[in-house]
Short mmCIF file of C-alpha atoms in Angstrom, two decimals:
data_model
loop_
_atom_site.label_atom_id
_atom_site.label_comp_id
_atom_site.label_asym_id
_atom_site.label_seq_id
_atom_site.Cartn_x
_atom_site.Cartn_y
_atom_site.Cartn_z
CA MET V 274 140.34 115.45 143.92
CA LEU V 275 138.86 116.95 147.08
CA GLU V 276 136.27 118.87 145.08
CA GLY V 277 135.26 115.68 143.25
CA ARG V 278 134.91 113.78 146.53
CA LEU V 279 132.77 116.51 148.06
CA TRP V 280 130.50 116.55 145.00
CA GLY V 281 130.24 112.77 145.00
CA GLY V 282 129.41 112.68 148.70
CA ALA V 283 126.76 115.38 148.38
CA MET V 284 125.22 113.61 145.38
CA MET V 285 125.12 110.32 147.28
CA VAL V 286 123.33 111.93 150.24
CA TRP V 287 120.65 113.16 147.83
CA VAL V 288 120.43 109.80 146.07
CA LEU V 289 120.05 107.87 149.33
CA ALA V 290 117.43 110.32 150.55
CA TRP V 291 115.50 109.99 147.30
CA ARG V 292 115.39 106.22 147.64
CA TRP V 293 113.02 106.65 150.55
CA VAL V 294 110.64 108.43 148.19
CA VAL V 295 110.95 105.91 145.34
CA PRO V 296 111.26 102.45 146.93
CA MET V 297 113.30 99.85 145.10
CA GLY V 298 112.09 96.42 144.18
CA GLU V 299 108.44 97.11 143.46
CA SER V 300 107.06 95.05 140.60
CA ALA V 301 106.48 97.03 137.45
CA ILE V 302 106.06 96.86 133.69
CA GLY V 303 108.84 98.46 131.67
CA VAL V 304 109.83 98.59 128.01
CA ASN V 305 112.98 98.24 125.93
CA TRP V 306 113.81 101.37 123.95
CA GLY V 307 115.97 100.47 120.97
CA THR V 308 117.20 103.13 118.56
CA VAL V 309 118.34 101.10 115.52
CA SER V 310 115.95 102.84 113.18
CA PHE V 311 116.02 104.69 109.87
CA HIS V 312 113.25 107.02 111.01
CA LYS V 313 113.90 108.19 114.55
CA LEU V 314 111.48 110.10 116.68
CA LYS V 315 113.02 112.87 118.71
CA PRO V 316 114.09 111.33 122.05
CA SER V 317 112.12 113.97 123.93
CA THR V 318 109.02 112.80 122.05
CA VAL V 319 109.73 109.21 123.10
CA VAL V 320 110.16 110.20 126.75
CA ASP V 321 106.84 112.04 126.59
CA LEU V 322 105.34 108.87 125.09
CA LEU V 323 106.62 106.87 128.06
CA LYS V 324 105.24 109.39 130.52
CA ASP V 325 101.85 109.66 128.81
CA ASN V 326 101.52 105.88 129.05
CA LYS V 327 102.70 105.94 132.69
CA ILE V 328 105.53 103.51 131.90
CA PRO V 329 107.84 103.70 134.95
CA LYS V 330 110.86 101.74 133.71
CA VAL V 331 112.89 101.67 130.53
CA LYS V 332 115.83 99.60 129.36
CA VAL V 333 118.22 101.14 126.82
CA PHE V 334 121.01 99.28 125.08
CA GLU V 335 123.72 101.93 125.02
CA ALA V 336 124.64 105.13 126.80
CA GLU V 337 123.46 107.55 124.14
CA PRO V 338 123.48 111.17 125.35
CA GLU V 339 120.46 112.12 123.25
CA VAL V 340 118.51 109.34 125.02
CA LEU V 341 119.79 109.92 128.57
CA LYS V 342 119.37 113.70 128.57
CA PRO V 343 115.59 113.67 127.98
CA LEU V 344 115.26 111.01 130.71
CA MET V 345 116.77 113.39 133.25
CA GLY V 346 114.11 114.55 135.68
CA SER V 347 111.48 112.30 134.09
CA GLY V 348 111.16 109.99 137.11
CA ILE V 349 111.52 106.97 134.82
CA GLN V 350 113.85 104.29 136.17
CA VAL V 351 116.59 103.30 133.73
CA MET V 352 118.47 100.08 133.01
CA LEU V 353 121.50 101.22 131.04
CA GLY V 354 123.21 98.77 128.69
CA ILE V 355 126.84 98.20 127.77
CA PRO V 356 127.42 96.47 124.39
CA ASN V 357 129.30 93.18 124.27
CA ASP V 358 132.11 94.66 122.21
CA MET V 359 133.09 96.88 125.14
CA LEU V 360 133.48 94.04 127.65
CA ALA V 361 137.13 93.27 126.82
CA LEU V 362 138.24 96.87 127.32
CA LEU V 363 136.26 97.39 130.53
CA GLY V 364 137.54 94.09 131.91
CA THR V 365 141.22 94.80 131.27
CA SER V 366 141.34 98.49 132.18
CA PRO V 367 140.06 99.90 135.49
CA THR V 368 140.69 103.32 133.98
CA ALA V 369 138.29 102.52 131.13
CA ALA V 370 135.66 101.39 133.64
CA ASP V 371 136.10 104.60 135.66
CA LEU V 372 135.86 106.72 132.54
CA TRP V 373 132.81 104.90 131.22
CA LEU V 374 131.01 105.37 134.53
CA ARG V 375 132.01 109.02 134.76
CA GLN V 376 130.92 109.89 131.23
CA ASN V 377 127.80 107.74 130.98
CA VAL V 378 126.40 107.53 134.52
CA SER V 379 127.78 110.18 136.87
CA ALA V 380 127.29 112.84 134.21
CA TYR V 381 123.54 112.20 134.14
CA ILE V 382 122.52 111.41 137.72
CA GLY V 383 122.04 113.61 140.76
CA LYS V 384 119.25 116.01 141.63
CA HIS V 385 116.91 116.37 138.64
CA GLY V 386 119.02 113.76 136.85
CA ALA V 387 118.35 110.38 135.29
CA ASP V 388 117.24 107.64 137.67
CA ILE V 389 119.70 104.94 136.60
CA ARG V 390 119.02 101.84 138.72
CA TYR V 391 120.80 99.09 136.77
CA ILE V 392 123.76 98.79 134.45
CA ALA V 393 123.39 95.82 132.09
CA VAL V 394 126.90 94.50 131.48
CA GLY V 395 126.70 93.01 128.00
CA ASN V 396 123.63 91.84 126.14
CA GLU V 397 123.08 88.07 126.10
CA PRO V 398 126.88 87.51 126.18
CA PHE V 399 126.48 83.76 126.75
CA LEU V 400 124.37 83.21 123.64
CA THR V 401 125.31 79.90 122.03
CA SER V 402 125.74 81.52 118.62
CA TYR V 403 128.64 83.58 120.02
CA ASN V 404 130.60 80.35 120.57
CA GLY V 405 132.04 81.55 123.87
CA GLU V 406 133.44 84.79 122.40
CA PHE V 407 132.36 86.90 125.40
CA GLN V 408 132.08 84.20 128.04
CA ASN V 409 135.31 84.95 129.89
CA LEU V 410 135.00 88.72 129.51
CA VAL V 411 131.89 89.23 131.62
CA MET V 412 133.20 88.80 135.18
CA PRO V 413 136.37 90.92 134.73
CA ALA V 414 134.22 93.73 133.32
CA ILE V 415 131.72 93.40 136.17
CA LEU V 416 134.44 93.46 138.85
CA ASN V 417 136.08 96.56 137.40
CA LEU V 418 132.76 98.34 137.03
CA GLN V 419 131.79 97.41 140.58
CA GLN V 420 134.98 99.01 141.86
CA SER V 421 134.17 102.08 139.80
CA LEU V 422 130.73 102.24 141.41
CA VAL V 423 132.31 101.91 144.85
CA LYS V 424 134.75 104.74 144.15
CA ALA V 425 131.86 106.90 142.95
CA ASN V 426 129.78 106.08 146.06
CA LEU V 427 127.07 104.55 143.87
CA ALA V 428 127.42 100.82 144.58
CA SER V 429 124.55 100.73 147.08
CA TYR V 430 122.14 102.31 144.59
CA ILE V 431 123.10 101.21 141.07
CA LYS V 432 123.25 97.46 140.53
CA LEU V 433 125.18 95.57 137.87
CA VAL V 434 123.28 92.83 136.02
CA VAL V 435 123.86 90.62 132.98
CA PRO V 436 120.89 90.05 130.65
CA CYS V 437 121.02 86.37 129.65
CA ASN V 438 119.23 84.62 126.85
CA ALA V 439 117.06 81.68 127.90
CA ASP V 440 119.45 79.36 126.05
CA ALA V 441 121.84 79.75 129.00
CA TYR V 442 119.90 76.94 130.68
CA GLU V 443 118.28 73.75 129.42
CA SER V 444 116.06 70.86 130.46
CA SER V 445 113.34 68.54 129.21
CA LEU V 446 111.24 69.44 132.26
CA PRO V 447 111.25 72.71 134.25
CA SER V 448 112.12 71.06 137.57
CA GLN V 449 115.28 69.59 136.02
CA GLY V 450 116.57 72.93 134.72
CA ALA V 451 120.32 73.51 134.76
CA PHE V 452 122.73 75.96 133.18
CA ARG V 453 124.61 74.67 130.17
CA PRO V 454 127.61 72.63 131.37
CA GLU V 455 130.17 75.03 129.88
CA LEU V 456 128.50 77.90 131.77
CA THR V 457 128.31 76.27 135.22
CA GLN V 458 131.47 77.91 136.53
CA ILE V 459 130.81 81.39 135.15
CA MET V 460 127.17 81.28 136.23
CA THR V 461 128.18 80.26 139.73
CA GLN V 462 130.50 83.26 139.89
CA LEU V 463 127.85 85.54 138.43
CA VAL V 464 125.00 84.58 140.77
CA GLN V 465 127.35 84.77 143.76
CA PHE V 466 128.23 88.31 142.72
CA LEU V 467 124.58 89.22 142.13
CA ASN V 468 123.56 87.79 145.48
CA SER V 469 126.31 89.56 147.41
CA ASN V 470 125.28 92.88 145.86
CA ASP V 471 121.49 92.43 146.17
CA ALA V 472 121.09 92.38 142.40
CA PRO V 473 118.56 90.31 140.41
CA PHE V 474 119.12 87.77 137.65
CA VAL V 475 117.99 89.18 134.29
CA VAL V 476 116.72 86.84 131.59
CA ASN V 477 115.20 87.32 128.12
CA ILE V 478 112.41 84.90 127.20
CA TYR V 479 110.92 84.65 123.69
CA PRO V 480 108.14 82.07 123.14
CA PHE V 481 107.79 83.45 119.59
CA LEU V 482 111.31 82.30 118.73
CA SER V 483 110.54 78.84 120.09
CA LEU V 484 107.58 78.69 117.75
CA TYR V 485 109.47 80.23 114.83
CA ASP V 486 112.48 77.92 115.13
CA ASN V 487 110.58 74.67 115.74
CA LYS V 488 107.72 73.63 113.46
CA ASP V 489 106.70 71.00 116.03
CA PHE V 490 106.31 73.53 118.85
CA PRO V 491 102.61 73.67 119.88
CA GLN V 492 101.32 77.07 118.84
CA ASP V 493 98.81 77.45 121.65
CA TYR V 494 101.53 76.66 124.23
CA ALA V 495 103.22 79.96 123.28
CA PHE V 496 100.19 81.92 124.50
CA PHE V 497 98.24 82.20 127.75
CA GLU V 498 94.78 81.00 126.80
CA GLY V 499 95.23 77.31 127.57
CA THR V 500 96.77 74.55 125.50
CA THR V 501 96.03 71.11 124.17
CA HIS V 502 99.68 70.21 124.83
CA PRO V 503 100.32 70.89 128.54
CA VAL V 504 103.63 69.86 130.09
CA THR V 505 103.26 67.68 133.17
CA ASP V 506 106.19 67.85 135.59
CA GLY V 507 105.42 65.81 138.68
CA ASN V 508 102.54 67.52 140.42
CA ASN V 509 102.94 70.66 138.32
CA VAL V 510 101.19 71.26 135.01
CA TYR V 511 102.42 73.95 132.62
CA THR V 512 100.00 75.44 130.13
CA ASN V 513 102.23 78.12 128.64
CA ALA V 514 105.84 78.40 127.53
CA PHE V 515 106.61 81.41 129.71
CA ASP V 516 105.93 79.62 132.99
CA GLY V 517 107.84 76.56 131.85
CA ASN V 518 110.85 78.60 130.76
CA TYR V 519 110.81 80.75 133.88
CA ASP V 520 110.69 77.75 136.21
CA THR V 521 113.52 76.09 134.29
CA LEU V 522 115.63 79.10 135.30
CA VAL V 523 114.37 78.88 138.88
CA ALA V 524 115.46 75.23 138.98
CA ALA V 525 118.86 76.10 137.49
CA LEU V 526 119.40 78.80 140.12
CA THR V 527 118.29 76.37 142.83
CA LYS V 528 120.95 73.88 141.73
CA LEU V 529 123.55 76.59 142.35
CA GLY V 530 122.11 77.32 145.78
CA TYR V 531 120.27 80.52 144.86
CA GLY V 532 116.70 79.36 144.36
CA GLU V 533 115.23 82.52 145.90
CA MET V 534 117.19 84.99 143.77
CA PRO V 535 114.95 87.76 142.37
CA ILE V 536 114.39 87.54 138.61
CA ILE V 537 113.73 90.30 136.10
CA ILE V 538 112.48 89.59 132.59
CA GLY V 539 114.74 91.83 130.53
CA GLU V 540 113.02 91.20 127.19
CA ILE V 541 109.80 89.52 126.16
CA GLY V 542 107.29 90.24 123.42
CA TRP V 543 105.81 89.25 120.08
CA PRO V 544 106.50 90.79 116.65
CA SER V 545 103.65 92.14 114.56
CA ASP V 546 105.02 91.67 111.04
CA GLY V 547 107.76 90.15 108.90
CA ALA V 548 107.07 86.40 109.26
CA ILE V 549 104.41 83.74 109.50
CA GLY V 550 102.84 84.02 112.95
CA ALA V 551 104.08 87.58 113.37
CA ASN V 552 101.01 89.76 113.04
CA ILE V 553 98.99 92.38 114.88
CA SER V 554 96.45 89.91 116.22
CA ALA V 555 99.03 87.48 117.64
CA ALA V 556 101.10 90.28 119.15
CA LYS V 557 98.07 91.72 120.93
CA VAL V 558 96.93 88.34 122.24
CA PHE V 559 100.41 87.44 123.50
CA ASN V 560 101.29 90.75 125.13
CA GLN V 561 97.91 91.25 126.76
CA GLY V 562 97.89 87.63 127.90
CA LEU V 563 101.38 88.02 129.37
CA LEU V 564 100.49 91.20 131.24
CA SER V 565 97.28 89.78 132.66
CA HIS V 566 99.10 86.58 133.62
CA VAL V 567 101.89 88.37 135.46
CA LEU V 568 99.81 91.09 137.08
CA ASN V 569 97.44 88.59 138.70
CA ASN V 570 100.36 87.79 141.05
CA LYS V 571 99.77 84.04 140.93
CA GLY V 572 103.39 83.39 140.01
CA THR V 573 104.50 80.04 138.60
CA PRO V 574 104.38 76.47 139.94
CA LEU V 575 107.90 76.73 141.41
CA ARG V 576 107.32 80.28 142.64
CA PRO V 577 103.63 80.52 143.55
CA GLY V 578 102.51 84.03 144.48
CA ALA V 579 105.87 85.47 143.42
CA PRO V 580 105.90 86.82 139.86
CA PRO V 581 109.06 88.37 138.38
CA MET V 582 110.27 91.61 139.97
CA ASP V 583 109.86 93.50 136.70
CA ILE V 584 109.07 92.73 133.09
CA TYR V 585 110.45 94.80 130.22
CA LEU V 586 108.38 94.38 127.06
CA PHE V 587 110.30 94.11 123.84
CA SER V 588 109.88 96.58 122.56
CA LEU V 589 108.63 100.15 122.64
CA LEU V 590 109.13 101.06 118.96
CA ASP V 591 109.80 99.22 115.71
CA GLU V 592 113.45 99.37 114.63
CA GLY V 593 113.59 99.34 110.85
CA ALA V 594 117.40 99.27 110.60
CA LYS V 595 118.02 96.14 112.68
CA SER V 596 119.72 93.12 111.19
CA ILE V 597 117.26 90.70 109.59
CA LEU V 598 119.62 87.74 109.80
CA PRO V 599 117.31 86.02 112.32
CA GLY V 600 114.28 86.99 110.21
CA GLY V 601 112.31 89.97 108.93
CA PHE V 602 110.32 90.03 112.16
CA GLU V 603 113.33 91.56 113.95
CA ARG V 604 112.22 94.99 112.76
CA HIS V 605 108.65 94.70 114.07
CA TRP V 606 108.71 94.02 117.82
CA GLY V 607 107.33 97.41 118.86
CA ILE V 608 104.01 97.88 120.60
CA PHE V 609 104.20 101.21 118.77
CA SER V 610 105.18 101.69 115.14
CA PHE V 611 108.33 103.67 114.38
CA ASP V 612 106.38 106.93 114.60
CA GLY V 613 104.96 106.28 118.06
CA GLN V 614 101.47 105.25 116.94
CA ALA V 615 99.93 102.35 118.87
CA LYS V 616 99.52 99.24 116.74
CA TYR V 617 96.68 97.78 118.79
CA PRO V 618 94.80 98.36 122.06
CA LEU V 619 96.87 97.21 125.03
CA ASP V 620 96.24 97.63 128.75
CA LEU V 621 99.63 97.78 130.47
CA GLY V 622 97.98 97.72 133.89
CA LEU V 623 99.41 101.17 134.59
CA GLY V 624 96.22 103.22 134.69
CA ASN V 625 95.46 103.68 130.99
CA LYS V 626 93.16 101.11 129.44
CA GLU V 627 94.71 101.63 126.03
CA LEU V 628 98.01 102.92 124.70
CA LYS V 629 98.30 106.63 123.99
CA ASN V 630 99.98 107.73 120.78
CA ALA V 631 103.04 109.95 120.56
CA LYS V 632 102.21 113.63 120.30
CA ASN V 633 103.60 116.34 118.03
CA VAL V 634 105.33 113.91 115.68
CA GLN V 635 107.04 115.80 112.86
CA TYR V 636 106.29 113.99 109.60
CA LEU V 637 107.65 114.64 106.15
CA PRO V 638 105.01 115.95 103.68
CA PRO V 639 102.24 113.49 102.71
CA ARG V 640 103.66 112.21 99.45
CA TRP V 641 104.89 108.86 98.23
CA CYS V 642 107.03 107.34 95.49
CA VAL V 643 105.34 104.62 93.44
CA ALA V 644 105.90 102.68 90.25
CA SER V 645 105.04 104.52 87.06
CA PRO V 646 101.85 103.25 85.34
CA SER V 647 103.88 102.35 82.25
CA ILE V 648 106.54 100.47 84.19
CA ASP V 649 108.24 97.46 82.60
CA ALA V 650 108.55 94.92 85.40
CA GLN V 651 111.42 93.13 83.61
CA ASN V 652 113.66 96.20 83.86
CA VAL V 653 112.92 97.05 87.45
CA ALA V 654 114.28 94.06 89.38
CA ASN V 655 117.71 95.58 90.00
CA HIS V 656 116.20 98.86 91.21
CA VAL V 657 113.96 97.01 93.66
CA ARG V 658 116.92 94.98 94.88
CA ILE V 659 118.97 98.11 95.54
CA ALA V 660 116.06 99.91 97.23
CA CYS V 661 115.38 97.01 99.58
CA THR V 662 119.07 96.55 100.37
CA VAL V 663 119.19 100.12 101.64
CA ALA V 664 115.66 100.54 103.04
CA ASP V 665 113.30 98.21 104.93
CA CYS V 666 111.11 95.92 102.80
CA THR V 667 110.52 93.18 105.39
CA THR V 668 106.73 93.54 105.23
CA LEU V 669 106.88 92.22 101.65
CA GLY V 670 108.22 88.85 102.80
CA TYR V 671 106.22 85.66 103.19
CA GLY V 672 103.77 86.20 106.04
CA GLY V 673 104.28 89.97 105.98
CA SER V 674 101.44 92.49 105.93
CA CYS V 675 102.33 93.63 102.37
CA ASN V 676 102.99 90.18 100.93
CA GLY V 677 99.77 90.07 98.92
CA ILE V 678 99.71 93.45 97.17
CA GLY V 679 100.91 92.15 93.80
CA GLU V 680 104.02 92.68 91.71
CA LYS V 681 103.45 96.34 90.97
CA GLY V 682 102.51 96.97 94.57
CA ASN V 683 105.77 95.36 95.68
CA ILE V 684 107.72 97.63 93.35
CA SER V 685 105.92 100.72 94.64
CA TYR V 686 106.50 99.70 98.26
CA ALA V 687 110.23 99.25 97.63
CA PHE V 688 110.49 102.56 95.79
CA ASN V 689 108.64 104.41 98.55
CA SER V 690 110.68 102.89 101.36
CA TYR V 691 113.84 104.12 99.67
CA TYR V 692 112.31 107.53 98.88
CA GLN V 693 111.26 108.16 102.48
CA LEU V 694 114.66 107.07 103.75
CA GLN V 695 116.22 109.69 101.46
CA MET V 696 113.99 112.30 103.14
CA GLN V 697 111.80 112.52 100.03
CA ASP V 698 114.56 113.81 97.79
CA SER V 699 112.85 113.91 94.38
CA ARG V 700 115.95 112.41 92.73
CA SER V 701 115.56 109.27 94.86
CA CYS V 702 112.23 108.52 93.13
CA ASN V 703 113.68 108.51 89.63
CA PHE V 704 114.80 104.88 89.27
CA ASP V 705 115.72 105.54 85.62
CA GLY V 706 112.27 106.93 84.96
CA LEU V 707 110.44 103.98 86.52
CA GLY V 708 109.18 105.86 89.61
CA MET V 709 106.82 108.76 90.13
CA ILE V 710 105.75 110.90 93.09
CA THR V 711 102.11 110.81 94.15
CA PHE V 712 100.07 112.72 96.72
CA ARG V 713 97.55 109.90 97.02
CA ASP V 714 98.26 107.38 99.79
CA PRO V 715 98.94 104.01 98.07
CA SER V 716 98.41 101.97 101.26
CA VAL V 717 96.30 98.85 100.76
CA GLY V 718 94.41 97.23 103.63
CA ASP V 719 96.86 96.34 106.39
CA CYS V 720 99.81 97.24 104.16
CA ARG V 721 100.91 100.71 105.17
CA PHE V 722 103.09 102.81 102.88
CA LEU V 723 104.98 104.93 105.38
CA VAL V 724 105.77 108.62 105.42
CA GLY V 725 109.04 109.37 107.18
CA VAL V 726 109.60 111.53 110.23
CA THR V 727 112.18 114.27 110.52
CA ASP V 728 115.25 113.44 112.58
CA THR V 729 117.47 116.16 113.97
CA ASP V 730 119.68 114.06 116.23
CA SER V 731 121.25 111.57 113.83
CA SER V 732 124.87 112.74 114.25
CA SER V 733 125.14 112.94 118.02
CA VAL V 734 125.70 109.24 118.72
CA SER V 735 128.59 108.82 116.33
CA GLN V 736 130.19 112.03 117.59
CA THR V 737 130.00 110.87 121.21
CA ARG V 738 131.48 107.46 120.40
CA TYR V 739 134.29 109.18 118.48
CA GLN V 740 135.14 111.31 121.52
CA TRP V 741 135.09 108.26 123.81
CA TRP V 742 137.41 106.12 121.71
CA VAL V 743 139.79 109.00 120.96
CA LEU V 744 140.06 110.07 124.58
CA LEU V 745 140.39 106.67 126.20
CA PRO V 746 143.89 105.64 125.00
CA PHE V 747 145.33 108.92 126.27
CA LEU V 748 143.82 108.38 129.73
CA ILE V 749 145.24 104.86 129.90
CA ILE V 750 148.68 106.15 128.88
CA ILE V 751 148.47 108.81 131.57
CA GLN V 752 147.63 106.16 134.18
CA ILE V 753 150.53 103.95 133.10
CA THR V 754 152.95 106.89 133.13
CA SER V 755 151.77 107.92 136.59
CA SER V 756 152.36 104.42 137.95
CA PHE V 757 155.97 104.53 136.75
CA THR V 758 156.64 107.96 138.30
CA LEU V 759 155.38 106.72 141.64
#
């Protein structure tokens, strides 16, 4: 115990000293780094991509060792996520909270370590579609984790936050914003906790989803180039959905007595494929408009001259294995494609005028699986169905970039997606003799037939989670036994 305390104290002295070098609270542009992908770049390649683009902040959704290790010594500030399905355990067991912090935070920080600034407790746990499933689990988890931070001498440096979806509050006009009635009590507790620990309120705002879910939503109001449908709220006029949404949150916080609380945008972006309105052009216009809007420091009508503390774009890379229950666009939020290649020119305001591509990407050989010239389309439907159930075919959907390549093109795209996912195993291009391998790129216009990348780290996440869940019950039993012997 004494050795652990000495190490913790020494580490904290270094951390506090380092804070003078890297001041907290400066406004910055960050990105969300999700890893739900069939074709994963090496994490070290992704960290180099962040550094080459001078991106100073990153938000990750789980404590994955293969992600955290390359971030060590990078100088990139990290917001580290905890999934919703862990909230119950962390809220009921202080031992679990201590163990989680020890394994996933303390193990990676220190001199030349990862610069973890925030721990995101849950991910949109108050989302209406969850029907209150996680609502009462958030504060117990936060309180236990806070005590764990205190015991580790990290509470003054690492802040706990809760990323909330914008549906946590509601109003017909921004100035009348209020949290949903069933959330008033929990939100009061949350913002009191955040305020007492100098932590910001984190919110995810998606104008694209407003447009996608509501056919009557004015399209130009989702962007930043002016609108024919402005929202007039007293003396304030709103010309874009972001400002209106943001100020609705400001008003909701004001009603709870915390109108000056700092706000971080945890997720915001525009997908580039997979649905009507999701395309390269719209994504570029939205993201560049957002960045220019925020970086001009004009703020919003309710917070003039005070833009959000930080904004984390959603997202860094496409994630081709995400659920498409909300829509095919879910797999196409990246400003980079899955292989780290920039989709469009974008000035992040960080020194580079355009995005720089990932370097040294290890691709599979340049070959593709396509439909045989003599294919019988009537006998192929089941094969296409199976291929697209396993692989990603969302670009073939209505509004997608590959929607217009014809029936045979659709079949070839499905076959190739499956073939690349199987690491180009020649047997995976058989399809009962309906497929064939070609060395000629079958891409058509904006429809890109991908070539996979090699992935050497696919097993590490599952192995780490296995160790965590196996070890935890034994530690809890030991704690209970110790309490009885005392």
